Coordinates of C-alpha atoms in Angstrom, one line a residue:
M147 CA 313.5 54.9 -62.2
L148 CA 314.7 54.0 -66.2
K149 CA 311.1 52.4 -66.2
R150 CA 309.7 56.3 -65.5
T151 CA 312.2 57.2 -67.6
V152 CA 311.4 54.9 -70.7
I153 CA 308.0 56.0 -70.2
I154 CA 308.9 59.7 -71.7
I155 CA 310.9 58.8 -74.1
S156 CA 308.6 56.6 -76.1
A157 CA 306.1 59.6 -74.9
L158 CA 307.9 62.2 -76.0
L159 CA 308.7 60.2 -80.1
A160 CA 305.2 59.8 -80.3
F161 CA 304.1 63.1 -79.5
I162 CA 307.0 64.3 -81.9
A163 CA 306.4 61.8 -84.8
P164 CA 303.2 63.0 -85.8
A165 CA 303.8 66.3 -85.5
K166 CA 305.5 66.5 -89.1
A167 CA 302.0 66.2 -91.3
Q168 CA 301.3 69.4 -89.2
P169 CA 302.6 72.4 -91.6
Q170 CA 301.4 74.9 -89.6
N171 CA 301.5 76.0 -86.1
P172 CA 298.2 76.8 -84.0
V173 CA 300.0 79.4 -82.0
T174 CA 299.7 83.1 -83.1
W175 CA 300.3 85.8 -80.6
E176 CA 300.1 89.6 -80.9
V177 CA 302.1 91.6 -78.6
S178 CA 301.8 95.0 -77.7
A179 CA 302.2 98.1 -75.2
K180 CA 300.1 100.2 -72.0
K181 CA 301.6 102.7 -70.1
V182 CA 300.6 102.6 -66.9
K183 CA 302.0 105.2 -64.9
K184 CA 305.5 107.8 -65.9
N185 CA 307.5 105.9 -67.7
V186 CA 306.4 102.2 -67.0
Y187 CA 304.4 99.9 -69.5
E188 CA 302.6 96.9 -69.3
I189 CA 304.3 94.3 -72.2
K190 CA 301.6 92.6 -73.3
A191 CA 301.3 89.2 -74.7
Q192 CA 298.2 87.6 -75.8
A193 CA 298.3 83.9 -78.3
T194 CA 294.9 82.6 -80.5
I195 CA 294.9 79.0 -80.5
Q196 CA 293.4 76.7 -82.5
A197 CA 290.8 74.8 -81.1
G198 CA 291.7 71.5 -79.4
W199 CA 295.7 72.6 -78.4
H200 CA 296.9 73.5 -75.6
I201 CA 300.1 75.8 -74.8
Y202 CA 302.3 74.5 -71.0
D203 CA 301.9 77.9 -68.5
L204 CA 305.5 79.2 -67.6
Q205 CA 306.5 77.3 -64.6
E206 CA 309.7 74.7 -65.6
Y207 CA 309.4 71.0 -64.9
E208 CA 312.7 69.3 -64.7
L209 CA 311.3 66.3 -66.4
G210 CA 307.9 68.0 -67.8
P211 CA 307.6 69.1 -70.6
N212 CA 308.3 71.8 -72.5
P213 CA 307.5 75.8 -70.8
T214 CA 306.7 78.5 -72.3
V215 CA 309.0 81.2 -71.9
F216 CA 308.3 84.9 -72.5
S217 CA 310.8 87.2 -73.0
V218 CA 311.4 91.7 -72.9
T219 CA 314.5 92.5 -73.4
G220 CA 316.6 95.5 -74.3
D221 CA 319.7 98.0 -74.4
A222 CA 317.4 101.6 -72.7
I223 CA 314.9 99.6 -70.4
E224 CA 314.0 97.1 -67.1
A225 CA 312.2 94.0 -65.7
V226 CA 309.6 96.1 -62.7
S227 CA 308.3 92.7 -62.2
P228 CA 307.6 89.2 -63.6
A229 CA 306.1 87.8 -66.1
E230 CA 302.7 86.3 -65.2
I231 CA 300.3 84.6 -66.8
T232 CA 296.7 86.5 -66.7
S233 CA 294.5 84.6 -68.3
K234 CA 292.8 80.6 -67.0
V235 CA 295.3 78.3 -65.8
D236 CA 294.8 75.4 -65.6
K237 CA 296.9 73.0 -63.1
E238 CA 296.4 68.8 -63.2
Y239 CA 298.5 65.8 -62.6
D240 CA 299.9 63.9 -65.2
D241 CA 301.1 60.4 -64.6
I242 CA 302.9 60.7 -67.1
F243 CA 305.4 62.9 -65.9
R244 CA 304.4 62.1 -62.8
L245 CA 303.3 65.9 -62.1
E246 CA 301.6 69.0 -62.1
I247 CA 300.6 70.2 -65.1
G248 CA 299.5 73.6 -65.9
T249 CA 298.0 74.5 -69.2
C250 CA 296.5 76.6 -71.2
Q251 CA 293.4 76.8 -74.2
S252 CA 292.7 80.0 -75.6
P253 CA 293.6 83.5 -74.9
V254 CA 296.1 82.8 -73.6
V255 CA 297.4 86.5 -72.5
I256 CA 300.6 86.9 -71.0
V257 CA 301.9 90.3 -69.1
Q258 CA 304.9 91.4 -68.2
R259 CA 305.6 95.2 -66.2
I260 CA 309.2 97.0 -67.8
Q261 CA 310.1 100.7 -66.7
T262 CA 312.1 102.8 -69.6
L263 CA 315.5 104.4 -68.7
Q264 CA 316.1 107.0 -71.5
E265 CA 314.3 110.2 -73.2
G266 CA 313.3 109.8 -76.2
P267 CA 311.8 106.3 -78.0
C268 CA 312.7 102.9 -76.9
D269 CA 312.6 99.5 -78.4
V270 CA 311.3 96.0 -76.2
N271 CA 312.5 93.4 -78.0
V272 CA 310.0 89.9 -76.7
A273 CA 311.2 86.8 -78.0
I274 CA 308.3 83.8 -77.1
E275 CA 308.7 80.1 -77.0
W276 CA 306.0 77.2 -76.7
Q277 CA 304.5 73.7 -77.0
A278 CA 301.5 73.0 -78.8
C279 CA 300.1 70.2 -77.7
N280 CA 296.7 68.8 -77.9
N281 CA 295.4 65.7 -76.4
G282 CA 297.4 63.0 -79.3
N283 CA 299.7 64.8 -80.1
C284 CA 302.8 67.8 -79.7
L285 CA 304.7 69.7 -82.4
P286 CA 308.3 70.0 -82.2
P287 CA 309.0 73.7 -80.3
A288 CA 308.1 76.7 -81.8
D289 CA 309.4 80.3 -81.0
F290 CA 308.3 84.9 -81.7
E291 CA 309.8 87.3 -81.8
T292 CA 309.0 91.3 -82.5
T293 CA 310.6 94.0 -81.3
I294 CA 308.0 97.6 -81.0
Q295 CA 308.5 100.9 -79.1
V296 CA 308.1 102.5 -76.0
K297 CA 307.8 106.0 -75.0
G298 CA 311.0 107.3 -72.7
A299 CA 311.0 110.3 -69.8
S300 CA 310.9 112.9 -72.3
A301 CA 311.3 115.9 -71.8
S302 CA 309.4 117.5 -74.8
S303 CA 306.4 118.8 -72.6
G304 CA 309.0 120.2 -69.7
G305 CA 308.6 123.8 -71.7
S306 CA 305.5 124.2 -72.6
L307 CA 305.6 123.0 -68.5
W308 CA 306.9 125.9 -67.2
S309 CA 305.6 128.6 -69.8
L310 CA 301.6 127.3 -68.1
V311 CA 303.6 127.5 -64.0
L312 CA 304.8 131.6 -65.7
E313 CA 301.1 131.9 -66.3
A314 CA 300.2 131.0 -62.6
I315 CA 302.2 132.7 -61.3
L316 CA 301.8 135.8 -62.0
W317 CA 298.5 134.6 -62.2
G318 CA 298.9 134.2 -58.0
F319 CA 300.4 137.6 -57.4
L320 CA 298.0 139.4 -59.8
M321 CA 295.2 138.2 -56.7
L322 CA 296.5 140.8 -54.6
L323 CA 294.8 143.7 -56.3
T324 CA 291.8 142.6 -56.8
P325 CA 288.6 143.7 -54.3
C326 CA 287.5 140.5 -52.9
V327 CA 291.1 139.5 -51.8
F328 CA 293.3 143.1 -51.1
P329 CA 290.3 143.7 -48.5
M330 CA 292.3 140.4 -46.8
V331 CA 295.6 142.3 -46.4
P332 CA 294.7 144.6 -43.1
M333 CA 293.5 141.3 -41.4
T334 CA 296.2 139.3 -41.8
V335 CA 298.2 142.2 -41.0
S336 CA 296.2 142.7 -37.2
F337 CA 296.0 139.2 -37.1
F338 CA 299.3 138.6 -37.0
L339 CA 300.9 141.5 -34.0
K340 CA 298.0 140.8 -31.3
R341 CA 300.4 137.6 -32.0
S342 CA 304.3 139.6 -31.6
G343 CA 306.4 137.3 -29.9
S344 CA 310.0 136.3 -30.1
A345 CA 311.4 136.6 -34.2
A346 CA 311.3 133.2 -33.6
K347 CA 308.9 132.6 -33.6
G348 CA 306.5 135.2 -35.8
R349 CA 308.7 133.2 -38.4
V350 CA 307.2 130.2 -38.0
N351 CA 303.8 132.0 -37.7
A352 CA 304.3 133.9 -41.6
A353 CA 305.9 130.7 -42.1
M354 CA 302.8 128.1 -42.1
Y355 CA 300.0 130.5 -42.6
G356 CA 301.4 130.2 -46.2
L357 CA 302.0 127.0 -46.4
F358 CA 297.8 126.2 -45.5
I359 CA 296.8 128.9 -48.5
V360 CA 299.3 126.9 -50.5
L361 CA 298.1 123.5 -48.9
L362 CA 294.2 124.9 -48.8
Y363 CA 294.3 125.5 -53.1
T364 CA 297.0 122.4 -54.1
V365 CA 295.8 119.3 -51.6
P366 CA 292.1 119.0 -53.0
I367 CA 293.0 118.8 -56.8
C368 CA 295.9 116.2 -55.6
V369 CA 293.3 114.6 -54.0
I370 CA 291.7 113.8 -57.1
I371 CA 293.9 113.1 -59.7
G372 CA 295.1 110.6 -56.6
L373 CA 291.7 109.1 -56.3
T374 CA 291.1 109.0 -60.5
W375 CA 294.8 107.3 -60.6
A376 CA 294.3 104.7 -57.7
L377 CA 291.3 103.8 -59.2
G378 CA 291.8 104.2 -62.5
G379 CA 295.2 104.1 -63.5
E380 CA 296.8 106.7 -65.3
T381 CA 295.1 106.3 -68.5
I382 CA 292.1 107.3 -66.4
T383 CA 292.9 110.1 -65.2
A384 CA 293.9 111.3 -68.7
D385 CA 291.1 110.4 -70.2
I386 CA 289.2 111.9 -67.4
F387 CA 291.1 114.9 -67.8
N388 CA 290.9 114.9 -72.3
W389 CA 286.7 115.3 -70.6
L390 CA 286.7 117.9 -69.1
A391 CA 289.7 120.2 -72.6
T392 CA 287.4 118.5 -75.3
H393 CA 283.8 117.8 -74.5
W394 CA 280.6 120.0 -75.5
L395 CA 279.6 119.8 -72.0
P396 CA 282.0 121.2 -69.1
N397 CA 283.2 123.6 -71.9
I398 CA 280.1 125.0 -72.1
I399 CA 280.0 124.4 -68.4
F400 CA 283.4 127.0 -68.3
F401 CA 281.7 129.3 -71.2
V402 CA 278.6 130.2 -69.0
I403 CA 280.7 130.4 -65.8
F404 CA 283.1 133.2 -67.1
M405 CA 281.0 135.1 -68.6
V406 CA 278.2 135.1 -65.5
F407 CA 282.2 136.1 -63.3
A408 CA 282.6 138.7 -66.7
A409 CA 279.2 140.1 -65.5
S410 CA 279.3 139.3 -61.6
F411 CA 282.9 142.1 -62.2
F412 CA 281.5 144.6 -64.1
G413 CA 278.6 144.9 -61.1
A414 CA 275.9 143.4 -62.2
F415 CA 276.1 140.9 -58.7
E416 CA 278.2 139.7 -56.9
I417 CA 278.7 136.0 -56.8
T418 CA 280.2 134.5 -52.9
L419 CA 280.0 131.6 -51.5
P420 CA 278.1 131.2 -48.4
A421 CA 278.1 133.3 -45.7
S422 CA 277.5 131.0 -42.7
W423 CA 281.1 129.1 -44.1
T424 CA 283.3 132.5 -43.4
T425 CA 281.6 133.8 -40.5
K426 CA 282.5 129.9 -39.3
A427 CA 286.6 130.0 -40.6
D428 CA 286.7 133.3 -39.1
E429 CA 285.4 132.4 -35.8
K430 CA 287.7 129.8 -35.4
S431 CA 291.1 131.9 -36.8
G432 CA 291.0 133.7 -33.4
K433 CA 291.2 130.5 -31.7
G434 CA 295.2 130.0 -30.1
G435 CA 298.1 128.2 -32.1
L436 CA 298.3 127.1 -35.9
L437 CA 294.4 125.3 -35.7
G438 CA 293.9 129.8 -35.6
I439 CA 296.9 130.4 -38.5
F440 CA 295.1 127.2 -40.1
F441 CA 291.6 128.9 -40.3
L442 CA 293.5 132.2 -41.2
A443 CA 294.0 130.9 -44.1
L444 CA 291.2 129.5 -44.8
T445 CA 289.1 132.4 -44.5
L446 CA 290.9 134.2 -47.3
V447 CA 289.9 131.0 -49.4
L448 CA 287.3 131.1 -49.0
V449 CA 286.5 135.1 -48.9
S450 CA 288.7 135.5 -51.9
F451 CA 286.9 132.9 -54.1
S452 CA 285.2 135.0 -55.9
C453 CA 288.0 137.3 -57.4
T454 CA 290.5 133.5 -57.3
G455 CA 287.4 131.4 -59.2
P456 CA 287.6 132.2 -62.5
I457 CA 290.9 131.8 -62.0
V458 CA 291.8 129.6 -60.9
G459 CA 289.9 127.5 -63.6
T460 CA 291.5 128.8 -66.2
V461 CA 294.3 127.5 -64.5
L462 CA 293.1 124.4 -63.8
I463 CA 291.4 123.9 -68.1
K464 CA 294.5 124.8 -69.7
S465 CA 297.0 122.5 -67.6
T466 CA 295.2 119.7 -68.9
Q467 CA 296.8 119.8 -72.0
G468 CA 299.9 118.0 -70.3
E469 CA 300.8 115.0 -68.7
F470 CA 297.9 114.5 -65.5
W471 CA 300.7 116.4 -63.5
A472 CA 300.7 119.8 -64.9
P473 CA 297.5 120.4 -63.2
M474 CA 299.0 119.9 -59.7
V475 CA 302.2 122.2 -60.2
T476 CA 300.6 124.3 -62.3
M477 CA 297.8 124.4 -59.3
L478 CA 301.2 124.4 -57.0
A479 CA 303.0 126.9 -58.5
F480 CA 300.1 129.4 -58.4
S481 CA 299.2 128.9 -54.1
I482 CA 302.9 130.0 -54.1
A483 CA 302.4 133.2 -55.1
F484 CA 299.0 133.6 -54.5
A485 CA 300.6 133.6 -50.7
L486 CA 303.8 134.7 -50.5
P487 CA 302.2 138.7 -49.9
F488 CA 300.7 137.2 -46.8
A489 CA 303.2 136.0 -44.9
L490 CA 305.8 138.6 -46.1
L491 CA 302.8 140.8 -44.5
A492 CA 302.3 138.4 -42.3
L493 CA 307.0 138.4 -41.3
F494 CA 307.0 142.2 -42.1
P495 CA 303.8 144.0 -41.1
S496 CA 305.0 146.7 -41.6
I497 CA 305.3 146.4 -45.4
L498 CA 301.5 147.3 -44.9
T499 CA 302.3 151.9 -44.6
K500 CA 303.9 151.7 -47.7
L501 CA 300.8 149.6 -50.0
P502 CA 298.6 152.0 -51.6
K503 CA 294.7 152.7 -49.7
S504 CA 291.8 150.5 -51.1
G505 CA 289.7 153.0 -53.6
G506 CA 288.2 153.4 -56.7
W507 CA 291.1 151.9 -57.8
L508 CA 290.3 148.5 -56.2
N509 CA 286.8 147.9 -58.4
S510 CA 288.7 149.7 -61.8
V511 CA 290.7 146.4 -61.1
K512 CA 287.6 144.2 -60.7
V513 CA 286.1 145.7 -63.9
V514 CA 289.5 144.5 -66.6
L515 CA 289.4 141.6 -64.6
G516 CA 286.2 141.3 -66.4
F517 CA 287.6 142.1 -69.4
V518 CA 289.0 139.8 -69.4
E519 CA 287.2 137.0 -68.5
I520 CA 285.3 137.4 -71.7
A521 CA 288.3 137.0 -73.7
L522 CA 289.3 134.4 -72.2
G523 CA 286.1 132.2 -71.5
L524 CA 285.6 132.3 -75.5
K525 CA 288.6 130.1 -75.7
F526 CA 286.2 127.1 -73.7
L527 CA 283.1 127.9 -76.5
S528 CA 285.5 127.6 -79.1
V529 CA 287.5 124.2 -77.4
A530 CA 283.5 122.9 -78.9
D531 CA 282.9 124.5 -81.1
Q532 CA 286.5 122.6 -83.2
T533 CA 285.6 119.4 -81.6
Y534 CA 282.1 119.2 -82.8
H535 CA 282.8 121.0 -86.1
W536 CA 280.1 123.2 -85.1
H537 CA 281.4 126.5 -87.1
I538 CA 279.7 129.2 -84.8
L539 CA 282.5 130.7 -83.7
D540 CA 285.2 130.1 -86.7
R541 CA 288.9 132.7 -86.9
E542 CA 287.2 135.3 -88.3
V543 CA 284.4 135.2 -85.9
Y544 CA 286.4 135.4 -82.6
L545 CA 288.5 138.2 -83.6
A546 CA 285.7 140.7 -84.0
I547 CA 284.8 139.6 -80.4
W548 CA 288.0 139.8 -79.4
I549 CA 289.2 143.0 -81.5
V550 CA 285.5 144.5 -79.6
V551 CA 285.9 143.7 -75.9
F552 CA 289.8 144.7 -75.9
T553 CA 288.8 148.8 -77.1
L554 CA 285.7 148.7 -75.3
L555 CA 288.3 148.1 -72.1
G556 CA 290.6 150.7 -74.0
L557 CA 287.7 153.1 -74.2
Y558 CA 287.0 151.7 -70.4
L559 CA 290.3 152.6 -68.7
L560 CA 290.7 156.6 -69.9
G561 CA 286.6 156.4 -69.0
K562 CA 284.9 157.1 -71.6
I563 CA 283.4 154.1 -70.0
R564 CA 282.3 153.9 -66.7
F565 CA 280.7 151.1 -64.7
K566 CA 278.1 150.6 -61.2
H567 CA 280.8 151.5 -58.1
D568 CA 283.3 153.1 -60.5
S569 CA 285.0 156.6 -59.0
P570 CA 285.0 159.7 -61.7
L571 CA 287.7 159.6 -63.1
E572 CA 289.3 163.4 -63.2
Y573 CA 292.4 162.9 -64.9
I574 CA 294.6 159.7 -65.8
S575 CA 298.0 159.3 -64.5
V576 CA 300.7 157.8 -66.5
G577 CA 300.2 154.0 -65.2
R578 CA 297.1 154.0 -66.4
L579 CA 297.9 155.8 -70.0
A580 CA 300.9 152.5 -70.7
L581 CA 297.8 151.0 -70.2
V582 CA 296.4 152.5 -72.5
I583 CA 298.8 152.8 -75.5
A584 CA 299.9 149.2 -74.9
D585 CA 295.3 148.1 -74.9
F586 CA 294.8 149.5 -78.1
A587 CA 298.8 148.7 -80.3
F588 CA 296.9 144.9 -79.1
V589 CA 293.5 146.0 -80.6
V590 CA 295.7 147.5 -84.5
Y591 CA 297.2 144.8 -84.2
L592 CA 294.7 141.8 -83.2
I593 CA 293.1 143.8 -87.0
P594 CA 295.4 142.1 -89.8
G595 CA 294.3 138.9 -88.4
M596 CA 290.6 139.3 -90.1
W597 CA 292.0 138.8 -93.1
G598 CA 294.0 136.3 -92.7
A599 CA 297.7 137.3 -90.4
P600 CA 299.2 134.7 -88.6
L601 CA 299.2 136.4 -85.4
K602 CA 301.1 133.8 -84.6
A603 CA 301.7 134.8 -80.1
L604 CA 298.3 134.3 -80.6
S605 CA 297.7 131.2 -82.3
G606 CA 297.5 129.6 -78.9
Y607 CA 294.3 131.1 -78.4
L608 CA 293.0 131.8 -81.7
P609 CA 290.2 128.6 -83.6
P610 CA 293.3 127.7 -86.9
I611 CA 293.6 129.8 -89.6
Q612 CA 291.4 126.9 -92.2
T613 CA 288.1 128.2 -90.4
Q614 CA 288.5 130.9 -91.9
D615 CA 286.2 132.6 -94.0
F616 CA 288.5 135.2 -95.9
V617 CA 292.1 135.3 -96.1
L618 CA 294.4 137.8 -98.0
G619 CA 297.5 136.0 -99.8
T620 CA 296.7 133.0 -99.5
Y621 CA 299.1 129.3 -100.7
A622 CA 301.4 129.9 -103.6
P623 CA 304.0 127.1 -103.2
P624 CA 307.3 129.9 -104.1
V625 CA 308.6 129.3 -107.3
G626 CA 311.0 125.8 -107.3
V627 CA 308.7 123.7 -105.9
V628 CA 306.7 122.0 -107.9
E629 CA 303.3 119.8 -105.5
P630 CA 303.4 116.5 -105.2
K631 CA 301.0 114.2 -107.8
T632 CA 298.7 112.6 -105.2
V633 CA 297.0 110.3 -105.6
A634 CA 293.9 109.2 -105.5
L635 CA 291.9 107.9 -101.8
P636 CA 288.3 108.1 -100.2
E637 CA 287.2 111.6 -100.1
T638 CA 287.0 111.4 -96.2
S639 CA 290.0 110.7 -95.4
G640 CA 291.6 114.3 -97.1
V641 CA 292.1 116.6 -94.4
S642 CA 292.5 121.0 -94.7
L643 CA 295.0 121.5 -92.6
P644 CA 296.9 124.7 -92.3
H645 CA 299.5 127.0 -94.4
G646 CA 298.2 125.3 -97.3
L647 CA 299.2 121.7 -96.8
T648 CA 296.9 119.1 -97.2
G649 CA 296.7 115.6 -95.1
Y650 CA 294.7 112.5 -93.9
D651 CA 292.7 111.8 -91.1
N652 CA 294.3 107.9 -90.2
L653 CA 297.6 106.1 -91.3
E654 CA 296.4 103.7 -93.7
D655 CA 295.5 105.7 -96.1
G656 CA 297.8 108.5 -95.5
I657 CA 301.0 105.1 -95.7
A658 CA 298.9 103.8 -98.7
A659 CA 299.9 106.7 -100.5
A660 CA 303.5 107.4 -99.2
A661 CA 304.1 104.2 -100.8
A662 CA 302.2 105.2 -104.6
Q663 CA 305.0 108.7 -103.8
G664 CA 308.1 107.0 -102.6
K665 CA 307.5 109.1 -99.8
K666 CA 308.1 109.4 -95.9
V667 CA 304.8 109.7 -93.4
F668 CA 304.7 112.7 -91.1
V669 CA 302.5 111.7 -88.5
D670 CA 301.0 114.5 -86.2
I671 CA 299.4 114.1 -83.5
T672 CA 297.2 116.9 -82.7
G673 CA 293.2 118.1 -81.4
H674 CA 291.3 120.9 -82.1
G675 CA 291.6 121.8 -78.3
C676 CA 294.8 121.7 -78.5
V677 CA 296.9 125.7 -78.2
N678 CA 300.0 124.3 -77.5
C679 CA 299.4 122.6 -81.8
R680 CA 298.2 125.5 -82.5
E681 CA 301.5 127.4 -81.9
M682 CA 303.5 125.1 -83.6
E683 CA 301.6 125.5 -86.6
A684 CA 301.8 128.7 -86.8
R685 CA 305.6 129.4 -85.4
V686 CA 307.2 126.9 -86.9
W687 CA 305.4 124.8 -90.2
S688 CA 305.2 128.3 -91.3
D689 CA 309.1 128.8 -91.9
P690 CA 309.8 128.1 -95.1
R691 CA 311.9 125.6 -94.8
V692 CA 309.5 123.2 -92.4
L693 CA 306.8 123.9 -95.1
E694 CA 308.9 123.3 -98.6
R695 CA 310.3 119.7 -96.1
L696 CA 306.6 118.9 -95.7
R697 CA 305.2 119.6 -98.7
R698 CA 308.5 117.6 -100.8
D699 CA 309.2 115.4 -98.5
Y700 CA 306.6 113.9 -96.8
V701 CA 302.3 112.2 -96.6
I702 CA 301.0 114.5 -94.0
V703 CA 298.7 112.3 -91.9
S704 CA 296.8 114.6 -89.0
L705 CA 295.5 112.4 -86.0
Y706 CA 292.4 114.3 -83.5
V707 CA 292.5 113.1 -80.4
D708 CA 289.7 114.8 -79.3
D709 CA 287.5 114.9 -82.5
K710 CA 283.9 114.7 -81.9
T711 CA 282.5 112.8 -85.1
P712 CA 280.7 109.7 -84.8
L713 CA 282.0 106.5 -86.5
P714 CA 279.9 104.0 -88.5
E715 CA 279.6 101.2 -86.5
D716 CA 282.1 99.0 -89.0
K717 CA 284.7 101.5 -87.3
W718 CA 283.5 100.8 -84.2
V719 CA 287.0 99.2 -81.6
T720 CA 286.8 97.4 -78.7
T721 CA 289.3 97.6 -76.0
P722 CA 291.0 94.8 -74.4
E723 CA 288.8 96.3 -70.8
G724 CA 286.1 95.3 -73.4
K725 CA 285.1 99.8 -74.0
V726 CA 283.5 100.2 -77.2
L727 CA 284.7 103.3 -79.0
K728 CA 282.6 104.6 -81.0
D729 CA 283.8 108.5 -82.2
V730 CA 286.9 110.1 -84.8
G731 CA 289.3 111.1 -81.6
R732 CA 288.0 107.9 -79.0
V733 CA 290.2 105.2 -82.0
N734 CA 292.7 107.5 -82.8
S735 CA 293.3 108.7 -79.2
H736 CA 292.9 104.5 -78.0
M737 CA 295.0 103.8 -80.8
V738 CA 298.2 106.4 -81.1
L739 CA 298.8 105.0 -77.3
E740 CA 298.7 101.6 -77.5
R741 CA 301.3 102.0 -81.3
F742 CA 303.6 105.3 -80.7
G743 CA 303.5 105.0 -76.5
V744 CA 301.9 109.3 -75.9
N745 CA 298.9 110.6 -74.8
A746 CA 300.0 114.3 -75.2
Q747 CA 299.0 116.0 -78.2
P748 CA 301.5 117.5 -79.6
N749 CA 304.0 114.1 -80.6
Y750 CA 304.7 113.6 -84.1
F751 CA 305.9 110.6 -85.2
I752 CA 308.0 109.9 -88.9
L753 CA 307.2 106.4 -90.6
D754 CA 308.9 105.2 -93.8
S755 CA 305.9 103.7 -97.0
E756 CA 305.1 100.5 -94.7
G757 CA 303.9 102.1 -91.7
N758 CA 307.2 101.6 -88.9
T759 CA 308.3 104.7 -86.8
I760 CA 311.9 106.0 -87.9
R761 CA 311.9 108.8 -85.6
G762 CA 309.6 110.2 -83.1
P763 CA 308.5 111.7 -80.8
R764 CA 308.6 114.6 -81.4
G765 CA 306.6 117.2 -78.7
Y766 CA 306.2 121.4 -78.5
N767 CA 309.3 122.3 -79.0
L768 CA 309.4 126.6 -80.2
S769 CA 313.2 125.4 -82.3
T770 CA 312.4 126.0 -86.2
D771 CA 315.5 124.4 -86.5
G772 CA 315.7 121.2 -84.7
F773 CA 312.1 120.2 -86.3
V774 CA 313.8 121.4 -89.4
E775 CA 316.6 119.0 -88.3
F776 CA 314.0 116.3 -87.3
L777 CA 312.6 116.0 -90.3
D778 CA 316.1 114.9 -92.6
L779 CA 316.4 111.3 -92.8

């Protein structure tokens, strides 16, 4: 034992003595955080080690070398997995220590997963201790400490999600009044009248009917999202939805589909699923028990496709602007609202006597939906136009089409225009007159937008006002407000913003400008296709108190995560997984996820003139007072 101790001490002294000649430690560390699912982040430390040197693994050795120690701490976090080295570890028996020892050469990657415990940003303290050795000697143990910030369990997107849920519920109820769905009412009543038995059994059957309708709409989208998440994680799922929401190809396809459905609603042709599908489902609905109820629900879903299909598409695509699970929630809300009237009819068949009879009014509903389809479909074309900078559907063109569409809708409601399957309109009912008044009032509201009126109520649907060629009363600074001096920076770094604001399209130039002007940096994480971003700009940024602070105290950096502008090769970014990002949007999206821990828009951060985060994130929230408080530091 004494001989072994002497050998160990002699070896350590031999290692330590030459280390004085080493002025620099041959190991450098980089630490990052990656969101893997809700409130869970993977903290990664990567070491670059000079050739010929190594460090030891994380195993504790009794009477052995100094292992690497990786520690992640924070007041609002907790570990959900132990730290582990995911890079190569070479294990060999060491004759001096008489142990099997693991050594690591460059690059060394250590990861650990943590969970956030609070809303808002959370500080994560990372500490690393290690000892670097080569074949001849070892340096004294060294350490590295840093603090990074991740996003906590934020509820800032709640308002946006609730608005989507409310819209989905309204569409679900409206679907009952369409000519594809309303004729299914007598079929439902007839089916359940034949199955009349005990009251308890009737309630169970009605409940199961509604449940099957909900499942038939909700389960497929849940399965698709679940598979993408299981195969690629939340980041891949978000990338897929981001591609659907911003790439030109799906947006043009959705636009064409909406125009085709609109033409069908106007009576140009009928769109139906294969007759064999509905026939087989209808035949099997005659079976007894829950199987028959399931196939009746399936028949309803298939027959109503031509009316519900485009609306379901609208709900899903709009919901992809937020977190990846938003489509599941909105589809659940839509299907519950759609199924509820049928479940009630199944439970209380006598309600049928109080419903209006089928007739020409059903075709009128279909035609009205056709006009709505045109208006909604333009949004998809607008997204592609904005993200690829085609400038074929700028704000005044978009508004002109809407004005024409809703004017024609008003004339149709008045009976001045008739379509193929319309019945003659002998008189205008009070309800129809109310719709006419509302429609033409909406047209009148739209018209000032042609000259630059903000139209705040529609800010999320319209292209940004900076795309408009002619705007009356362009911004002039109010009395007492002095426009700040700007810093000469590369021409490509400038970006046009609403309300006469100016800023930068990359963080580096924005931080440089802030340092030169003695200001802070306002980081605007946004997207051309982001509905909530436009609404925030129109309804919150437009407030004089907000504008004054943005102009006086901040350099604005707007990072568009869906901009498809290609980058030169020297600006490409390669992710740790080896994926090469070649356009502005992908690079920005990767950067904001790595640096700020967010992947939804809008999100806002405040940095100091050195680029350190001092406040944020603040997401979609229409409280102007809250935004002013956010800006006041």
